[in-house]
Short mmCIF file of C-alpha atoms in Angstrom, two decimals:
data_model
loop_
_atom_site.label_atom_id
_atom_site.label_comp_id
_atom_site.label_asym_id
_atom_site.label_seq_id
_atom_site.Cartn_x
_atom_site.Cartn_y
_atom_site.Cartn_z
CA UNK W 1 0.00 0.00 0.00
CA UNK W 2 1.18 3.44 -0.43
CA UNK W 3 1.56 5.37 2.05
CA UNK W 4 -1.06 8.55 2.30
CA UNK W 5 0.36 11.90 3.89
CA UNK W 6 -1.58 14.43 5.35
CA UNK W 7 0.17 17.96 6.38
CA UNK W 8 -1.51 20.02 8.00
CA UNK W 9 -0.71 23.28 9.50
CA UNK W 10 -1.54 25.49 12.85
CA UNK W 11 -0.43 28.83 12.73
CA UNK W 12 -0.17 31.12 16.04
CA UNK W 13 0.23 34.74 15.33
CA UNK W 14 1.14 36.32 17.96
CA UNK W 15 1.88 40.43 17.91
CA UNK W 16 5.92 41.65 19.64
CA UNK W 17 6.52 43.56 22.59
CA UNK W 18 8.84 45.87 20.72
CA UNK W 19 9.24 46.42 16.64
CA UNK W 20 12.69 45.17 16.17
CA UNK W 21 13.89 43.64 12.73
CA UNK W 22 15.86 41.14 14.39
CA UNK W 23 14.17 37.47 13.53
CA UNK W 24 13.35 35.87 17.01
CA UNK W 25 13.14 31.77 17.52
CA UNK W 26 16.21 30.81 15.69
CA UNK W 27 17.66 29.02 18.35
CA UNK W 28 14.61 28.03 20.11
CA UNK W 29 13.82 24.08 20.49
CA UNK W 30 10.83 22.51 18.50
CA UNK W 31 8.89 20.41 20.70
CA UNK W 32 8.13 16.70 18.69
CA UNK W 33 5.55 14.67 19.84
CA UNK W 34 5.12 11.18 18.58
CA UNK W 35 1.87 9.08 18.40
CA UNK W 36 1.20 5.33 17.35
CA UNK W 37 -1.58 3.33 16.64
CA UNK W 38 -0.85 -1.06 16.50
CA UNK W 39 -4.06 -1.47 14.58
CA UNK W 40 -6.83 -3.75 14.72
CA UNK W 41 -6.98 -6.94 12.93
CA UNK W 42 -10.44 -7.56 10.75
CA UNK W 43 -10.70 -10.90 9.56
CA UNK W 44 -12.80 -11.77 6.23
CA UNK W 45 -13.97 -15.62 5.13
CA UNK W 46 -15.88 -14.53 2.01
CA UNK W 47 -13.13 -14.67 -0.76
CA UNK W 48 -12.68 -17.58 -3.38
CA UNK W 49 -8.83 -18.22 -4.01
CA UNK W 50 -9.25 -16.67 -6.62
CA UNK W 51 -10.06 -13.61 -5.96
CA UNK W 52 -6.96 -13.32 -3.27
CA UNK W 53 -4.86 -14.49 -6.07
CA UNK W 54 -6.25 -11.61 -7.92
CA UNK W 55 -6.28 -9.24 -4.74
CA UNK W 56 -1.97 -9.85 -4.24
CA UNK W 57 -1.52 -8.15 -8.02
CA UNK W 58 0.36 -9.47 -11.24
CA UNK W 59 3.43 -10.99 -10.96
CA UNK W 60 3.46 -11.85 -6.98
CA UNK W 61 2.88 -15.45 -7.70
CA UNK W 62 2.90 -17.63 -10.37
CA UNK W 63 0.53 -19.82 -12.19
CA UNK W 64 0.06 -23.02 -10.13
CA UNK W 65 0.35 -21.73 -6.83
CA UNK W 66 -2.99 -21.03 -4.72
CA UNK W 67 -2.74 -17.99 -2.15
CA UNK W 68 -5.19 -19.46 0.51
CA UNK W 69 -4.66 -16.31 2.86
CA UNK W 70 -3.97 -12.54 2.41
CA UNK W 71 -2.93 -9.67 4.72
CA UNK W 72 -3.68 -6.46 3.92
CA UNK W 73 -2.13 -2.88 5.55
CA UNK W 74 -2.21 0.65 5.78
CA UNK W 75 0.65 2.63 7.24
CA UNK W 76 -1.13 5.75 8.15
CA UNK W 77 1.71 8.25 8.34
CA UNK W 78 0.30 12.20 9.48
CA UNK W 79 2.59 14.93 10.41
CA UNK W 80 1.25 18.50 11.73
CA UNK W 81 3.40 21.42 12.75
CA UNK W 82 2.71 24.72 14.77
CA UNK W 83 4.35 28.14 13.94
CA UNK W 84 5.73 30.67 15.74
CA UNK W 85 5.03 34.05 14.03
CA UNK W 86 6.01 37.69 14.93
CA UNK W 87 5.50 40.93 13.13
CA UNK W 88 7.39 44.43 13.37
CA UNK W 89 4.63 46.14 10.99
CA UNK W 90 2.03 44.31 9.93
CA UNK W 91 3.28 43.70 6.32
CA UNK W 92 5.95 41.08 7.28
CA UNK W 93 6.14 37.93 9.50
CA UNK W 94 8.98 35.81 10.79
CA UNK W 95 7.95 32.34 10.91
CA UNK W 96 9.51 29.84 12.69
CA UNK W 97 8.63 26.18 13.81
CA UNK W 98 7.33 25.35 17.25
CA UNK W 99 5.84 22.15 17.54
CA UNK W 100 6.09 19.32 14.98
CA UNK W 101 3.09 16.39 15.93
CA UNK W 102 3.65 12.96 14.19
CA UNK W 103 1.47 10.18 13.91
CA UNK W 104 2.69 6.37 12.53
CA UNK W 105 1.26 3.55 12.91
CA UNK W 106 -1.68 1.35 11.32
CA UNK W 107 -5.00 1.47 10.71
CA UNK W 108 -6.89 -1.52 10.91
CA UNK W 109 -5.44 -4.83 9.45
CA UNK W 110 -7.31 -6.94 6.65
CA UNK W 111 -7.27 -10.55 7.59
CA UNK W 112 -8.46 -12.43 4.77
CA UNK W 113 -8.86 -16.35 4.59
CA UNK W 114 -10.51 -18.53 1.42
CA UNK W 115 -14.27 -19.51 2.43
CA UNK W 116 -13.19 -22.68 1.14
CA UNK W 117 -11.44 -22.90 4.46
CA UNK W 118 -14.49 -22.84 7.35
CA UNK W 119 -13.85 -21.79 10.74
CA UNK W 120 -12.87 -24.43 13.15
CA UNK W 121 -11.50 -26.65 10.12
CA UNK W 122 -7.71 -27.25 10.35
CA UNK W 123 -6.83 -25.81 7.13
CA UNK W 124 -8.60 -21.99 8.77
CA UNK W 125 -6.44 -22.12 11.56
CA UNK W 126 -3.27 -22.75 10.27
CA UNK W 127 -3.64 -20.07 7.53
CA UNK W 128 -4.93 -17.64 10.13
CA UNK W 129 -2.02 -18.05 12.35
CA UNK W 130 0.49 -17.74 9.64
CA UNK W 131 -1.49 -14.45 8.68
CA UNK W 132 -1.71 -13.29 12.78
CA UNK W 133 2.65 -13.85 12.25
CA UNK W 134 2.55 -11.51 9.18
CA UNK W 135 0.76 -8.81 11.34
CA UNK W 136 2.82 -9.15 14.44
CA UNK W 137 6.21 -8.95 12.10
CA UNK W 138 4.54 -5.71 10.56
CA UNK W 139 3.69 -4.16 14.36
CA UNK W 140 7.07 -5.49 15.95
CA UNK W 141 9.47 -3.38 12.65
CA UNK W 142 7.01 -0.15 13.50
CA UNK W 143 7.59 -0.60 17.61
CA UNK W 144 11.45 -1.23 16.71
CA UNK W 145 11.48 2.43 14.53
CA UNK W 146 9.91 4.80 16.59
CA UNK W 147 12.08 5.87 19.05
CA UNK W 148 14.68 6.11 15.51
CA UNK W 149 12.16 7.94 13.64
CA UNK W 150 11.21 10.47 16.10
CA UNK W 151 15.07 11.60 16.53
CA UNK W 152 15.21 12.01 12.83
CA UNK W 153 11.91 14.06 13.16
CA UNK W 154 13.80 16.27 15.59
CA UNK W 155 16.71 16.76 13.53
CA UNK W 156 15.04 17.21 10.70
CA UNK W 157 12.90 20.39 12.49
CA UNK W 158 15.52 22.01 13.84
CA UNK W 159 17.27 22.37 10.38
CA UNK W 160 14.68 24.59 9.18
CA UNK W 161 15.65 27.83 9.01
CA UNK W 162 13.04 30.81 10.50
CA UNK W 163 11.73 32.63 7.75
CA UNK W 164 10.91 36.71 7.10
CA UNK W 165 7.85 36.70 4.69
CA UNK W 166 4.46 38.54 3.87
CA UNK W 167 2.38 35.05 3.21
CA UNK W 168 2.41 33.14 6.30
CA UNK W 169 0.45 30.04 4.99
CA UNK W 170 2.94 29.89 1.83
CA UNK W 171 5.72 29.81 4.06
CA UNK W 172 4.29 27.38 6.41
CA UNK W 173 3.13 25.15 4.03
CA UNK W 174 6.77 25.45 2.43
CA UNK W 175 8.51 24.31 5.50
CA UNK W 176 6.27 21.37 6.19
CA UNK W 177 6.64 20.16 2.42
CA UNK W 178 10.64 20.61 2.94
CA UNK W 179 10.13 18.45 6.53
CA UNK W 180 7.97 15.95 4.88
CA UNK W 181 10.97 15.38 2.07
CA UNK W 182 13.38 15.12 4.49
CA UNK W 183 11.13 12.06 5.95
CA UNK W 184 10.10 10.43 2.70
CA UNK W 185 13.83 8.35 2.80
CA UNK W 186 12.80 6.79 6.00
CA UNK W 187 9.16 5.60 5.40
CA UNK W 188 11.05 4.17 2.43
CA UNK W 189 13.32 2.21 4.71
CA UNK W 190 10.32 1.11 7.44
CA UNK W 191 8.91 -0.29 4.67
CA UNK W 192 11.40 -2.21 3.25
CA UNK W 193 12.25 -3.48 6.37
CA UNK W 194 8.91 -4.62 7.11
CA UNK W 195 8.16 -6.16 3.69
CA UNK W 196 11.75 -8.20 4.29
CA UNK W 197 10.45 -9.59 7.67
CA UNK W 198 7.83 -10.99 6.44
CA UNK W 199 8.65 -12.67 2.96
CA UNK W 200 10.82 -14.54 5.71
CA UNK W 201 8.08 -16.16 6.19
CA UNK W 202 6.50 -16.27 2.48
CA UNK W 203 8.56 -19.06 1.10
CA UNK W 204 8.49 -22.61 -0.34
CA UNK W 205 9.35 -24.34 2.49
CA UNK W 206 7.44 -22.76 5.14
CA UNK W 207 4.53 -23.48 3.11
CA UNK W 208 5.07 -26.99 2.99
CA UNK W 209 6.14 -26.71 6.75
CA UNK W 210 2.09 -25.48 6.90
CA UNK W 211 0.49 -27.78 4.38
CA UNK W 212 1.34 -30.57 6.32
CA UNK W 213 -0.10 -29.59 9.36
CA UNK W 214 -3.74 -30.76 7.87
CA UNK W 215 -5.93 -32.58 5.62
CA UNK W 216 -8.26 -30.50 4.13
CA UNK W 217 -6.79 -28.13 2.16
#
């Protein structure tokens, strides 16, 4: 899935004590605050194998192999940012970063198993577990990243410079496209590193290691 960004900006103006043309908040801290969500997990019975086959795209599988479970996922990635912004005469603002809010984590996992496979059959619960494994290798590579990404949040907020302009939501938009760049790299990575993890567990002989299991596929 690709991963959908949502910027959004808060802007404080706030009026100075004195007009002076000096550009306050250079070297002031940005406070980062980081928020997760795990995800639920939704689980769906009503798919023929063909359809999942269909469901995983071209090319993920070839001819004579059946995909008897799929598991779908949403990184929900949303960054918002708060401004600092003076004025010496009304015309023109200095803009500079205060708070940077980040949210990563998922939305609700898509379980999905073949409805040739009922519930309480062996063939469900096997490919249900292996699916559970794909989900808890997607929420244990997001757990392991956070504390990495927020640091590169921080550094990434303090390089941006405070600004003199006379359109404030230009600017601040501006900034929070530059910050969201400067971020794009690691999503990149998380995902890479979660997609590894789990075609660990994708291969030929782990599925035999599960067909055997039971009976009724």
């Amino acid at each position: 899935m690709r991963v959908l960004l949502s910027v959004l900006a808060l802007i404080l103006l706030a009026q100075p004590a004195n007009a002076q043309q000096r550009c306050p908040g250079g070297d002031t801290l940005v406070d980062v605050a980081l928020t997760s969500d795990r995800g639920g997990v939704r689980f769906y019975n009503t798919k023929t194998l063909t359809d999942l086959k269909r469901m995983t795209g071209p090319g993920n599988y070839g001819n004579g192999e059946r995909v008897l479970g799929l598991t779908r996922r949403v990184l929900d990635y949303r960054l918002q940012a708060r401004t600092r912004t003076t004025t010496t005469d009304g015309r023109r603002y200095c803009v500079s970063l205060s708070r940077v809010d980040l949210h990563l984590g998922f939305k609700d996992f898509e379980v999905y198993i073949a409805r040739k496979y009922r519930p309480g059959s062996c063939a469900y619960r096997v490919t249900k577990e292996h699916e559970l494994t794909h989900v808890a290798l997607y929420r244990r590579e997001l757990a392991d990243s956070l504390a990495a990404f927020k640091a590169r949040v921080i550094d990434a907020a303090m390089r941006e410079p405070v600004v003199w302009t006379s359109d404030i939501n230009a600017t601040t938009q501006a900034m929070l496209n530059r910050l969201s760049r400067r971020l794009q790299a690691d999503l990149r990575r998380l995902e890479d590193n979660m997609d590894r993890a789990n075609s660990a567990i994708d291969t030929p002989e782990a599925y035999r290691q599960e067909h055997n299991k039971c009976r009724d596929w």
